[in-house]
Every structure is written in structure tokens, then in C-alpha cells.
PDB file of C-alpha atoms and ligand atoms in Angstrom:
ATOM      1  CA  UNK A   1       0.000   0.000   0.000  1.00  0.00           C
ATOM      2  CA  UNK A   2       1.499   3.363  -1.023  1.00  0.00           C
ATOM      3  CA  UNK A   3       1.875   6.309   1.361  1.00  0.00           C
ATOM      4  CA  UNK A   4      -1.343   8.385   1.557  1.00  0.00           C
ATOM      5  CA  UNK A   5      -1.307  11.778  -0.128  1.00  0.00           C
ATOM      6  CA  UNK A   6      -1.464  14.482   2.567  1.00  0.00           C
ATOM      7  CA  UNK A   7      -4.044  17.120   1.712  1.00  0.00           C
ATOM      8  CA  UNK A   8      -4.657  20.543   3.246  1.00  0.00           C
ATOM      9  CA  UNK A   9      -8.090  22.018   2.508  1.00  0.00           C
ATOM     10  CA  UNK A  10      -8.561  25.770   2.141  1.00  0.00           C
ATOM     11  CA  UNK A  11     -12.205  26.728   2.670  1.00  0.00           C
ATOM     12  CA  UNK A  12     -12.567  23.568   4.763  1.00  0.00           C
ATOM     13  CA  UNK A  13     -15.789  24.665   6.477  1.00  0.00           C
ATOM     14  CA  UNK A  14     -17.669  25.257   3.238  1.00  0.00           C
ATOM     15  CA  UNK A  15     -19.982  22.942   1.315  1.00  0.00           C
ATOM     16  CA  UNK A  16     -17.173  21.654  -0.919  1.00  0.00           C
ATOM     17  CA  UNK A  17     -14.679  21.538   1.961  1.00  0.00           C
ATOM     18  CA  UNK A  18     -16.987  19.261   3.961  1.00  0.00           C
ATOM     19  CA  UNK A  19     -17.654  17.027   0.974  1.00  0.00           C
ATOM     20  CA  UNK A  20     -13.913  16.665   0.383  1.00  0.00           C
ATOM     21  CA  UNK A  21     -13.179  15.958   4.038  1.00  0.00           C
ATOM     22  CA  UNK A  22     -15.745  13.137   4.058  1.00  0.00           C
ATOM     23  CA  UNK A  23     -14.269  11.562   0.912  1.00  0.00           C
ATOM     24  CA  UNK A  24     -10.684  11.884   2.199  1.00  0.00           C
ATOM     25  CA  UNK A  25     -11.574  10.159   5.445  1.00  0.00           C
ATOM     26  CA  UNK A  26     -13.047   7.126   3.727  1.00  0.00           C
ATOM     27  CA  UNK A  27     -10.230   6.689   1.184  1.00  0.00           C
ATOM     28  CA  UNK A  28      -6.888   5.275   2.323  1.00  0.00           C
ATOM     29  CA  UNK A  29      -5.058   6.820  -0.618  1.00  0.00           C
ATOM     30  CA  UNK A  30      -5.499  10.220   1.107  1.00  0.00           C
ATOM     31  CA  UNK A  31      -4.779  11.711   4.524  1.00  0.00           C
ATOM     32  CA  UNK A  32      -6.318  14.890   5.917  1.00  0.00           C
ATOM     33  CA  UNK A  33      -3.384  17.137   6.880  1.00  0.00           C
ATOM     34  CA  UNK A  34      -5.455  20.096   8.038  1.00  0.00           C
ATOM     35  CA  UNK A  35      -8.318  22.400   7.186  1.00  0.00           C
ATOM     36  CA  UNK A  36      -8.094  26.178   6.948  1.00  0.00           C
ATOM     37  CA  UNK A  37     -11.122  28.426   7.053  1.00  0.00           C
ATOM     38  CA  UNK A  38     -12.042  31.944   7.956  1.00  0.00           C
ATOM     39  CA  UNK A  39     -13.547  30.862  11.240  1.00  0.00           C
ATOM     40  CA  UNK A  40     -10.298  29.033  12.027  1.00  0.00           C
ATOM     41  CA  UNK A  41     -11.985  26.370  14.168  1.00  0.00           C
ATOM     42  CA  UNK A  42     -12.919  23.430  11.982  1.00  0.00           C
ATOM     43  CA  UNK A  43     -14.237  21.146  14.676  1.00  0.00           C
ATOM     44  CA  UNK A  44     -13.680  20.022  18.226  1.00  0.00           C
ATOM     45  CA  UNK A  45     -11.117  17.399  19.042  1.00  0.00           C
ATOM     46  CA  UNK A  46      -8.352  18.560  16.764  1.00  0.00           C
ATOM     47  CA  UNK A  47      -4.759  17.829  17.683  1.00  0.00           C
ATOM     48  CA  UNK A  48      -2.685  20.826  18.881  1.00  0.00           C
ATOM     49  CA  UNK A  49      -0.590  20.535  15.723  1.00  0.00           C
ATOM     50  CA  UNK A  50      -3.676  20.826  13.531  1.00  0.00           C
ATOM     51  CA  UNK A  51      -4.941  23.796  15.538  1.00  0.00           C
ATOM     52  CA  UNK A  52      -1.630  25.595  15.031  1.00  0.00           C
ATOM     53  CA  UNK A  53      -1.959  25.159  11.297  1.00  0.00           C
ATOM     54  CA  UNK A  54      -5.417  26.638  11.031  1.00  0.00           C
ATOM     55  CA  UNK A  55      -4.494  30.273  10.720  1.00  0.00           C
ATOM     56  CA  UNK A  56      -3.058  31.166   7.362  1.00  0.00           C
ATOM     57  CA  UNK A  57      -1.353  34.171   8.950  1.00  0.00           C
ATOM     58  CA  UNK A  58       1.121  31.630  10.304  1.00  0.00           C
ATOM     59  CA  UNK A  59       1.324  29.925   6.898  1.00  0.00           C
ATOM     60  CA  UNK A  60       0.588  26.291   6.070  1.00  0.00           C
ATOM     61  CA  UNK A  61       2.476  24.446   8.783  1.00  0.00           C
ATOM     62  CA  UNK A  62       1.275  20.862   8.542  1.00  0.00           C
ATOM     63  CA  UNK A  63       3.195  18.355   6.388  1.00  0.00           C
ATOM     64  CA  UNK A  64       1.238  18.643   3.121  1.00  0.00           C
ATOM     65  CA  UNK A  65       1.644  17.193  -0.378  1.00  0.00           C
ATOM     66  CA  UNK A  66      -1.128  19.164  -2.142  1.00  0.00           C
ATOM     67  CA  UNK A  67      -3.396  22.084  -1.161  1.00  0.00           C
ATOM     68  CA  UNK A  68      -7.011  21.964  -2.357  1.00  0.00           C
ATOM     69  CA  UNK A  69      -8.877  25.278  -2.434  1.00  0.00           C
ATOM     70  CA  UNK A  70     -12.646  25.768  -2.619  1.00  0.00           C
ATOM     71  CA  UNK A  71     -13.120  29.143  -0.924  1.00  0.00           C
ATOM     72  CA  UNK A  72     -13.983  32.529  -2.399  1.00  0.00           C
ATOM     73  CA  UNK A  73     -12.178  35.133  -4.525  1.00  0.00           C
ATOM     74  CA  UNK A  74     -11.651  37.496  -1.574  1.00  0.00           C
ATOM     75  CA  UNK A  75      -9.513  34.793   0.089  1.00  0.00           C
ATOM     76  CA  UNK A  76      -7.485  33.963  -3.002  1.00  0.00           C
ATOM     77  CA  UNK A  77      -4.576  36.431  -2.613  1.00  0.00           C
ATOM     78  CA  UNK A  78      -4.108  35.324   0.992  1.00  0.00           C
ATOM     79  CA  UNK A  79      -3.833  31.727  -0.161  1.00  0.00           C
ATOM     80  CA  UNK A  80      -1.381  32.565  -2.956  1.00  0.00           C
ATOM     81  CA  UNK A  81       0.717  34.554  -0.472  1.00  0.00           C
ATOM     82  CA  UNK A  82       0.925  31.502   1.807  1.00  0.00           C
ATOM     83  CA  UNK A  83       1.935  29.313  -1.147  1.00  0.00           C
ATOM     84  CA  UNK A  84       4.665  31.744  -2.136  1.00  0.00           C
ATOM     85  CA  UNK A  85       6.179  31.348   1.344  1.00  0.00           C
ATOM     86  CA  UNK A  86       5.703  27.596   1.264  1.00  0.00           C
ATOM     87  CA  UNK A  87       5.562  26.306  -2.330  1.00  0.00           C
ATOM     88  CA  UNK A  88       3.082  23.418  -2.602  1.00  0.00           C
ATOM     89  CA  UNK A  89       1.080  22.055  -5.541  1.00  0.00           C
ATOM     90  CA  UNK A  90      -2.360  23.708  -5.762  1.00  0.00           C
ATOM     91  CA  UNK A  91      -5.717  22.361  -6.941  1.00  0.00           C
ATOM     92  CA  UNK A  92      -8.226  25.232  -6.962  1.00  0.00           C
ATOM     93  CA  UNK A  93     -11.901  25.274  -7.868  1.00  0.00           C
ATOM     94  CA  UNK A  94     -12.789  28.742  -6.561  1.00  0.00           C
ATOM     95  CA  UNK A  95     -14.883  30.572  -9.133  1.00  0.00           C
ATOM     96  CA  UNK A  96     -15.557  34.255  -9.725  1.00  0.00           C
ATOM     97  CA  UNK A  97     -11.819  35.018  -9.940  1.00  0.00           C
ATOM     98  CA  UNK A  98     -10.816  38.333 -11.504  1.00  0.00           C
ATOM     99  CA  UNK A  99      -8.101  38.967 -14.085  1.00  0.00           C
ATOM    100  CA  UNK A 100      -5.678  40.018 -11.311  1.00  0.00           C
ATOM    101  CA  UNK A 101      -6.203  36.664  -9.537  1.00  0.00           C
ATOM    102  CA  UNK A 102      -5.485  34.817 -12.775  1.00  0.00           C
ATOM    103  CA  UNK A 103      -2.254  36.744 -13.351  1.00  0.00           C
ATOM    104  CA  UNK A 104      -1.094  35.905  -9.819  1.00  0.00           C
ATOM    105  CA  UNK A 105      -1.986  32.254 -10.366  1.00  0.00           C
ATOM    106  CA  UNK A 106       0.079  32.237 -13.567  1.00  0.00           C
ATOM    107  CA  UNK A 107       2.989  33.766 -11.643  1.00  0.00           C
ATOM    108  CA  UNK A 108       2.693  31.120  -8.905  1.00  0.00           C
ATOM    109  CA  UNK A 109       2.674  28.353 -11.533  1.00  0.00           C
ATOM    110  CA  UNK A 110       6.283  29.245 -12.373  1.00  0.00           C
ATOM    111  CA  UNK A 111       7.294  27.710  -9.050  1.00  0.00           C
ATOM    112  CA  UNK A 112       4.613  25.055  -8.340  1.00  0.00           C
ATOM    113  CA  UNK A 113       2.235  22.886 -10.378  1.00  0.00           C
ATOM    114  CA  UNK A 114      -1.286  24.356 -10.431  1.00  0.00           C
ATOM    115  CA  UNK A 115      -4.676  23.146 -11.637  1.00  0.00           C
ATOM    116  CA  UNK A 116      -7.536  25.621 -11.626  1.00  0.00           C
ATOM    117  CA  UNK A 117     -10.833  24.376 -13.033  1.00  0.00           C
ATOM    118  CA  UNK A 118     -14.289  25.903 -13.083  1.00  0.00           C
ATOM    119  CA  UNK A 119     -15.696  22.379 -12.983  1.00  0.00           C
ATOM    120  CA  UNK A 120     -13.945  19.313 -11.578  1.00  0.00           C
ATOM    121  CA  UNK A 121     -16.572  16.776 -12.601  1.00  0.00           C
ATOM    122  CA  UNK A 122     -15.597  14.282 -15.267  1.00  0.00           C
ATOM    123  CA  UNK A 123     -18.771  14.651 -17.326  1.00  0.00           C
ATOM    124  CA  UNK A 124     -18.779  18.433 -16.917  1.00  0.00           C
ATOM    125  CA  UNK A 125     -15.350  18.502 -18.534  1.00  0.00           C
ATOM    126  CA  UNK A 126     -16.515  16.179 -21.268  1.00  0.00           C
ATOM    127  CA  UNK A 127     -19.353  18.625 -21.929  1.00  0.00           C
ATOM    128  CA  UNK A 128     -16.908  21.538 -22.308  1.00  0.00           C
ATOM    129  CA  UNK A 129     -14.866  19.521 -24.776  1.00  0.00           C
ATOM    130  CA  UNK A 130     -18.018  18.589 -26.761  1.00  0.00           C
ATOM    131  CA  UNK A 131     -18.983  22.287 -26.810  1.00  0.00           C
ATOM    132  CA  UNK A 132     -15.858  23.015 -28.853  1.00  0.00           C
ATOM    133  CA  UNK A 133     -16.848  20.336 -31.362  1.00  0.00           C
ATOM    134  CA  UNK A 134     -20.379  21.750 -31.601  1.00  0.00           C
ATOM    135  CA  UNK A 135     -19.048  25.264 -32.276  1.00  0.00           C
ATOM    136  CA  UNK A 136     -16.722  23.887 -34.956  1.00  0.00           C
ATOM    137  CA  UNK A 137     -19.596  22.298 -36.893  1.00  0.00           C
ATOM    138  CA  UNK A 138     -22.451  24.751 -36.126  1.00  0.00           C
ATOM    139  CA  UNK A 139     -21.768  27.411 -38.748  1.00  0.00           C
ATOM    140  CA  UNK A 140     -25.389  28.465 -39.334  1.00  0.00           C
ATOM    141  CA  UNK A 141     -26.865  27.536 -35.936  1.00  0.00           C
ATOM    142  CA  UNK A 142     -27.252  29.851 -32.926  1.00  0.00           C
ATOM    143  CA  UNK A 143     -25.577  28.956 -29.626  1.00  0.00           C
ATOM    144  CA  UNK A 144     -26.893  29.902 -26.174  1.00  0.00           C
ATOM    145  CA  UNK A 145     -25.978  28.835 -22.622  1.00  0.00           C
ATOM    146  CA  UNK A 146     -28.267  28.492 -19.591  1.00  0.00           C
ATOM    147  CA  UNK A 147     -27.113  27.535 -16.101  1.00  0.00           C
ATOM    148  CA  UNK A 148     -28.952  26.887 -12.814  1.00  0.00           C
ATOM    149  CA  UNK A 149     -27.505  26.815  -9.285  1.00  0.00           C
ATOM    150  CA  UNK A 150     -28.646  26.901  -5.651  1.00  0.00           C
ATOM    151  CA  UNK A 151     -29.659  30.262  -4.208  1.00  0.00           C
ATOM    152  CA  UNK A 152     -26.558  30.662  -2.022  1.00  0.00           C
ATOM    153  CA  UNK A 153     -24.149  30.814  -4.967  1.00  0.00           C
ATOM    154  CA  UNK A 154     -22.430  34.212  -4.992  1.00  0.00           C
ATOM    155  CA  UNK A 155     -21.032  34.556  -8.527  1.00  0.00           C
ATOM    156  CA  UNK A 156     -22.976  34.590 -11.794  1.00  0.00           C
ATOM    157  CA  UNK A 157     -22.793  33.328 -14.423  1.00  0.00           C
ATOM    158  CA  UNK A 158     -21.052  30.180 -13.201  1.00  0.00           C
ATOM    159  CA  UNK A 159     -17.423  29.446 -13.959  1.00  0.00           C
ATOM    160  CA  UNK A 160     -18.532  26.434 -15.999  1.00  0.00           C
ATOM    161  CA  UNK A 161     -20.858  28.567 -18.143  1.00  0.00           C
ATOM    162  CA  UNK A 162     -17.897  30.867 -18.849  1.00  0.00           C
ATOM    163  CA  UNK A 163     -15.689  27.853 -19.655  1.00  0.00           C
ATOM    164  CA  UNK A 164     -18.363  26.632 -22.076  1.00  0.00           C
ATOM    165  CA  UNK A 165     -18.321  30.025 -23.784  1.00  0.00           C
ATOM    166  CA  UNK A 166     -14.488  29.980 -23.928  1.00  0.00           C
ATOM    167  CA  UNK A 167     -14.632  26.559 -25.604  1.00  0.00           C
ATOM    168  CA  UNK A 168     -17.084  27.927 -28.200  1.00  0.00           C
ATOM    169  CA  UNK A 169     -14.972  31.021 -28.754  1.00  0.00           C
ATOM    170  CA  UNK A 170     -11.826  28.988 -29.311  1.00  0.00           C
ATOM    171  CA  UNK A 171     -13.519  27.503 -32.363  1.00  0.00           C
ATOM    172  CA  UNK A 172     -15.249  30.685 -33.507  1.00  0.00           C
ATOM    173  CA  UNK A 173     -13.556  33.976 -32.661  1.00  0.00           C
ATOM    174  CA  UNK A 174     -16.556  36.025 -33.833  1.00  0.00           C
ATOM    175  CA  UNK A 175     -18.763  34.909 -30.911  1.00  0.00           C
ATOM    176  CA  UNK A 176     -19.672  37.498 -28.254  1.00  0.00           C
ATOM    177  CA  UNK A 177     -21.146  36.889 -24.779  1.00  0.00           C
ATOM    178  CA  UNK A 178     -24.493  38.517 -23.906  1.00  0.00           C
ATOM    179  CA  UNK A 179     -25.200  38.475 -20.170  1.00  0.00           C
ATOM    180  CA  UNK A 180     -28.829  39.684 -20.192  1.00  0.00           C
ATOM    181  CA  UNK A 181     -31.734  40.511 -22.466  1.00  0.00           C
ATOM    182  CA  UNK A 182     -34.355  42.985 -21.414  1.00  0.00           C
ATOM    183  CA  UNK A 183     -36.497  45.572 -23.222  1.00  0.00           C
ATOM    184  CA  UNK A 184     -36.629  46.636 -26.871  1.00  0.00           C
ATOM    185  CA  UNK A 185     -33.836  46.250 -29.408  1.00  0.00           C
ATOM    186  CA  UNK A 186     -32.894  42.867 -28.012  1.00  0.00           C
ATOM    187  CA  UNK A 187     -33.135  41.006 -31.325  1.00  0.00           C
ATOM    188  CA  UNK A 188     -30.444  38.396 -31.491  1.00  0.00           C
ATOM    189  CA  UNK A 189     -27.409  39.586 -33.470  1.00  0.00           C
ATOM    190  CA  UNK A 190     -25.225  37.206 -35.460  1.00  0.00           C
ATOM    191  CA  UNK A 191     -22.542  35.800 -33.160  1.00  0.00           C
ATOM    192  CA  UNK A 192     -24.332  36.618 -29.889  1.00  0.00           C
ATOM    193  CA  UNK A 193     -24.201  33.871 -27.256  1.00  0.00           C
ATOM    194  CA  UNK A 194     -26.443  34.501 -24.239  1.00  0.00           C
ATOM    195  CA  UNK A 195     -24.954  33.208 -20.986  1.00  0.00           C
ATOM    196  CA  UNK A 196     -27.893  33.258 -18.563  1.00  0.00           C
ATOM    197  CA  UNK A 197     -28.093  32.243 -14.911  1.00  0.00           C
ATOM    198  CA  UNK A 198     -31.076  31.149 -12.824  1.00  0.00           C
ATOM    199  CA  UNK A 199     -30.840  30.627  -9.039  1.00  0.00           C
ATOM    200  CA  UNK A 200     -32.947  28.727  -6.551  1.00  0.00           C
ATOM    201  CA  UNK A 201     -33.423  25.833  -4.164  1.00  0.00           C
ATOM    202  CA  UNK A 202     -30.584  23.384  -3.722  1.00  0.00           C
ATOM    203  CA  UNK A 203     -29.620  22.896  -7.391  1.00  0.00           C
ATOM    204  CA  UNK A 204     -26.001  21.673  -7.323  1.00  0.00           C
ATOM    205  CA  UNK A 205     -25.250  22.794 -10.881  1.00  0.00           C
ATOM    206  CA  UNK A 206     -27.017  22.385 -14.247  1.00  0.00           C
ATOM    207  CA  UNK A 207     -25.687  23.617 -17.591  1.00  0.00           C
ATOM    208  CA  UNK A 208     -27.304  23.450 -21.001  1.00  0.00           C
ATOM    209  CA  UNK A 209     -25.734  24.449 -24.274  1.00  0.00           C
ATOM    210  CA  UNK A 210     -28.414  25.104 -26.900  1.00  0.00           C
ATOM    211  CA  UNK A 211     -27.493  24.744 -30.551  1.00  0.00           C
ATOM    212  CA  UNK A 212     -30.517  26.170 -32.368  1.00  0.00           C
ATOM    213  CA  UNK A 213     -30.959  25.543 -36.073  1.00  0.00           C
ATOM    214  CA  UNK A 214     -33.788  25.863 -38.608  1.00  0.00           C
ATOM    215  CA  UNK A 215     -36.092  22.856 -38.189  1.00  0.00           C
ATOM    216  CA  UNK A 216     -33.986  21.187 -35.479  1.00  0.00           C
ATOM    217  CA  UNK A 217     -32.067  21.859 -32.302  1.00  0.00           C
ATOM    218  CA  UNK A 218     -29.542  20.156 -30.071  1.00  0.00           C
ATOM    219  CA  UNK A 219     -29.534  20.616 -26.280  1.00  0.00           C
ATOM    220  CA  UNK A 220     -26.471  19.353 -24.472  1.00  0.00           C
ATOM    221  CA  UNK A 221     -27.112  19.207 -20.717  1.00  0.00           C
ATOM    222  CA  UNK A 222     -24.976  18.294 -17.741  1.00  0.00           C
ATOM    223  CA  UNK A 223     -26.554  18.011 -14.290  1.00  0.00           C
ATOM    224  CA  UNK A 224     -24.458  17.605 -11.170  1.00  0.00           C
ATOM    225  CA  UNK A 225     -26.641  15.674  -8.728  1.00  0.00           C
ATOM    226  CA  UNK A 226     -24.284  16.028  -5.781  1.00  0.00           C
ATOM    227  CA  UNK A 227     -21.077  17.851  -4.878  1.00  0.00           C
ATOM    228  CA  UNK A 228     -19.275  14.523  -4.738  1.00  0.00           C
ATOM    229  CA  UNK A 229     -18.832  14.690  -8.533  1.00  0.00           C
ATOM    230  CA  UNK A 230     -16.691  17.832  -8.072  1.00  0.00           C
ATOM    231  CA  UNK A 231     -14.939  16.579  -4.951  1.00  0.00           C
ATOM    232  CA  UNK A 232     -13.959  13.271  -6.586  1.00  0.00           C
ATOM    233  CA  UNK A 233     -12.541  15.165  -9.562  1.00  0.00           C
ATOM    234  CA  UNK A 234     -10.534  17.453  -7.268  1.00  0.00           C
ATOM    235  CA  UNK A 235      -9.053  14.409  -5.491  1.00  0.00           C
ATOM    236  CA  UNK A 236      -8.196  12.843  -8.862  1.00  0.00           C
ATOM    237  CA  UNK A 237      -6.494  16.129  -9.811  1.00  0.00           C
ATOM    238  CA  UNK A 238      -4.559  16.167  -6.512  1.00  0.00           C
ATOM    239  CA  UNK A 239      -3.187  12.670  -7.165  1.00  0.00           C
ATOM    240  CA  UNK A 240      -2.334  13.561 -10.754  1.00  0.00           C
ATOM    241  CA  UNK A 241      -0.567  16.841  -9.970  1.00  0.00           C
ATOM    242  CA  UNK A 242       1.597  15.487  -7.157  1.00  0.00           C
ATOM    243  CA  UNK A 243       5.173  15.224  -8.440  1.00  0.00           C
ATOM    244  CA  UNK A 244       4.503  17.170 -11.654  1.00  0.00           C
ATOM    245  CA  UNK A 245       6.872  20.017 -12.625  1.00  0.00           C
ATOM    246  CA  UNK A 246       5.737  23.631 -12.125  1.00  0.00           C
ATOM    247  CA  UNK A 247       3.149  24.835 -14.643  1.00  0.00           C
ATOM    248  CA  UNK A 248      -0.562  25.376 -15.239  1.00  0.00           C
ATOM    249  CA  UNK A 249      -2.496  22.199 -15.965  1.00  0.00           C
ATOM    250  CA  UNK A 250      -6.157  21.566 -16.753  1.00  0.00           C
ATOM    251  CA  UNK A 251      -8.759  18.906 -15.962  1.00  0.00           C
ATOM    252  CA  UNK A 252      -8.523  17.942 -19.634  1.00  0.00           C
ATOM    253  CA  UNK A 253      -4.874  16.974 -18.895  1.00  0.00           C
ATOM    254  CA  UNK A 254      -5.973  14.994 -15.820  1.00  0.00           C
ATOM    255  CA  UNK A 255      -8.769  13.175 -17.659  1.00  0.00           C
ATOM    256  CA  UNK A 256      -6.831  12.664 -20.904  1.00  0.00           C
ATOM    257  CA  UNK A 257      -9.373  14.648 -22.948  1.00  0.00           C
ATOM    258  CA  UNK A 258      -7.796  15.567 -26.293  1.00  0.00           C
ATOM    259  CA  UNK A 259      -7.545  19.277 -27.044  1.00  0.00           C
TER     260      UNK A 259
HETATM  261  P1  NAD V 301     -19.057  27.895   0.639  1.00  0.00           P
HETATM  262  O1  NAD V 301     -19.444  29.340   0.759  1.00  0.00           O
HETATM  263  O2  NAD V 301     -19.931  26.851   1.232  1.00  0.00           O
HETATM  264  O3  NAD V 301     -17.562  27.687   1.228  1.00  0.00           O
HETATM  265  C1  NAD V 301     -16.509  28.618   1.106  1.00  0.00           C
HETATM  266  C2  NAD V 301     -15.669  28.536   2.373  1.00  0.00           C
HETATM  267  O4  NAD V 301     -14.528  29.396   2.226  1.00  0.00           O
HETATM  268  C3  NAD V 301     -16.437  29.034   3.630  1.00  0.00           C
HETATM  269  O5  NAD V 301     -16.391  28.076   4.663  1.00  0.00           O
HETATM  270  C4  NAD V 301     -15.704  30.314   4.003  1.00  0.00           C
HETATM  271  O6  NAD V 301     -15.697  30.571   5.411  1.00  0.00           O
HETATM  272  C5  NAD V 301     -14.293  30.002   3.473  1.00  0.00           C
HETATM  273  N1  NAD V 301     -13.491  31.211   3.388  1.00  0.00           N
HETATM  274  C6  NAD V 301     -13.872  32.434   2.997  1.00  0.00           C
HETATM  275  N2  NAD V 301     -12.872  33.314   3.136  1.00  0.00           N
HETATM  276  C7  NAD V 301     -11.825  32.630   3.657  1.00  0.00           C
HETATM  277  C8  NAD V 301     -10.501  32.986   4.044  1.00  0.00           C
HETATM  278  N3  NAD V 301     -10.064  34.252   3.942  1.00  0.00           N
HETATM  279  N4  NAD V 301      -9.692  32.019   4.527  1.00  0.00           N
HETATM  280  C9  NAD V 301     -10.124  30.751   4.633  1.00  0.00           C
HETATM  281  N5  NAD V 301     -11.377  30.350   4.286  1.00  0.00           N
HETATM  282  C10 NAD V 301     -12.210  31.280   3.795  1.00  0.00           C
HETATM  283  O7  NAD V 301     -18.873  27.642  -0.914  1.00  0.00           O
HETATM  284  P2  NAD V 301     -18.764  26.244  -1.690  1.00  0.00           P
HETATM  285  O8  NAD V 301     -20.114  25.874  -2.232  1.00  0.00           O
HETATM  286  O9  NAD V 301     -17.991  25.262  -0.885  1.00  0.00           O
HETATM  287  O10 NAD V 301     -17.900  26.721  -2.951  1.00  0.00           O
HETATM  288  C11 NAD V 301     -16.621  27.306  -2.768  1.00  0.00           C
HETATM  289  C12 NAD V 301     -16.110  27.801  -4.117  1.00  0.00           C
HETATM  290  O11 NAD V 301     -15.954  26.681  -4.996  1.00  0.00           O
HETATM  291  C13 NAD V 301     -17.071  28.760  -4.842  1.00  0.00           C
HETATM  292  O12 NAD V 301     -16.286  29.691  -5.550  1.00  0.00           O
HETATM  293  C14 NAD V 301     -17.823  27.846  -5.802  1.00  0.00           C
HETATM  294  O13 NAD V 301     -18.351  28.519  -6.913  1.00  0.00           O
HETATM  295  C15 NAD V 301     -16.715  26.906  -6.185  1.00  0.00           C
HETATM  296  N6  NAD V 301     -17.129  25.594  -6.687  1.00  0.00           N
HETATM  297  C16 NAD V 301     -16.379  25.093  -7.683  1.00  0.00           C
HETATM  298  C17 NAD V 301     -16.637  23.831  -8.166  1.00  0.00           C
HETATM  299  C18 NAD V 301     -15.727  23.282  -9.237  1.00  0.00           C
HETATM  300  O14 NAD V 301     -15.923  22.131  -9.662  1.00  0.00           O
HETATM  301  N7  NAD V 301     -14.717  24.041  -9.665  1.00  0.00           N
HETATM  302  C19 NAD V 301     -17.675  23.066  -7.627  1.00  0.00           C
HETATM  303  C20 NAD V 301     -18.432  23.603  -6.577  1.00  0.00           C
HETATM  304  C21 NAD V 301     -18.131  24.873  -6.098  1.00  0.00           C
END
């Protein structure tokens, strides 16, 4: 039996953090090094060593092979600062990042291996790759994206919806995102791609890419039924990235999806 991969979770108290913790604890290939969250206290009964490691102001102190981050954009610079002081491979799924965050991530990837993905689920990534193929073939059809998430989600549209648009745009540079339609003069212009978000209930994450033609249409839908689909993908990414040279990698690399 090989040595378990030691994982530190950033955003450990959140919905994804808890899902990951549960999966780590039932899988002998992984060990929970520590959890870091804004509230600092993850749960009762932690060892003194784990408690010391909770505050990022002291840096990541626990022996760790890979850091997994599902937090929020406002925490991102703090995390990158800690990783600059202690270089460790990073798997991040935090969405709503700004251009400045991305530049810093790129900078960090010169010294450590990094995977950032808007969607860690296997089938979600397959959908993004199929979106590129659809855009390549759909020369006369109209493309539109609709996503649905639970009502506590802070950013909109979702990172996956934006990744779907990026995949379309890679095949057809003339496409333009349209984030809302309201009022007069909203007739669809050639090359427009609406990226629309609905929010409510406990929807984990649904995405549909519409390819609308004359006399027919294709609707490609992915529905995440539980967060475990994302958490399992993040753990797969953590195993894959461990030992890799510095650089930015994608879930397509992890899953062997051809570009
Ligand atoms: P959540 O709000 O339940 O959890 C976020 C956690 O981060 C909270 O516990 C919060 O206290 C913590 N946090 C905030 N600021 C912090 C700081 N400065 N230091 C340490 N911890 C801090 O959210 P969630 O549903 O778990 O999602 C987290 C992120 O992951 C969101 O951006 C979400 O969109 C994204 N997400 C990505 C995927 C994917 O596959 N890439 C899947 C699900 C969610």
C-alpha cells in the first residue's frame, strides 16, 4: 500500500470543503493534513498541531503534499501569499476570480504545479470539450448557454458557463457573450451567445448548451446531482498533480481529454 497523499483544505468549512473531508476520510489513498477556514476552528477534538496550522497568517504548517482550495475570490490572494512562502502544488476550484487573480496564479505556476478548473466533474469537462466540437460544426446555428444553481451561490454566471463560452470562442472567434436581455432592441445579433443564470433551491449545478438551427435543435445538458462529482474530480487532480513540474495544468490533462 502506497503512502497516503497528505491534503490541506482551504475553505474547509464550506460545502465543498466538507464534501472533500468526508471523501478523504473514507479513502486510504489520502490523509487529511489540516483544514483552513475563515472561522479558524474546523471542529472540536483537533490535535494541537492541527490547531496551530489553522491560521493562514502563520502559513501552512502541517506536512502537506497538495493544497485543495474551494473558498472565495476574496480569500485567493491570501492563499497565494501563503503558497509563495511555502511552495506546494495547488488544486483550486474557486470561481468568480478576476483577471488580477489569474495573473497571480500564472505567476505562482512558475514555481509550483497548479490546476484551476471551473468544474472538476468528469462529465462536466466532457461537456466543455463537446462544446468546442459543436461550435466547430455549427456554422449556421445559434448557440446559447443556460445555467442553474442553488440560491446561495455568490457569482454569476457560473465558472462552468464561462468555460463553455471559452470553448465555443476557441472555435469561432466572432462569438460574443451577452449576459442579459431585457427591453426593446434585443433582437439576437449574429454571433451573440447569451450566458444566462437562474438561481434557486438546492440545485447543485445544471448547464445546457443550446445549438438552435432551422427545423432542429440540439440541447447538451450536464446536471451535477451532488457535490461529490466535483470533490472526486478534485481528489483525482490532486493525485495527478503530485510530483509534476511547475506549470498550469487543466482537468482535460488529468482526464486525458484531447484538445
Ligand atoms: P461555501 O461558501 O460553502 O464555502 C466557502 C468557504 O470558504 C467558507 O467556509 C468560508 O468561510 C471560506 N473562506 C472564505 N474566506 C476565507 C478565508 N479568507 N480564509 C479561509 N477560508 C475562507 O462555498 P462552496 O459551495 O464550498 O464553494 C466554494 C467555491 O468553490 C465557490 O467559488 C464555488 O463557486 C466553487 N465551486 C467550484 C466547483 C468546481 O468544480 N470548480 C464546484 C463547486 C463549487
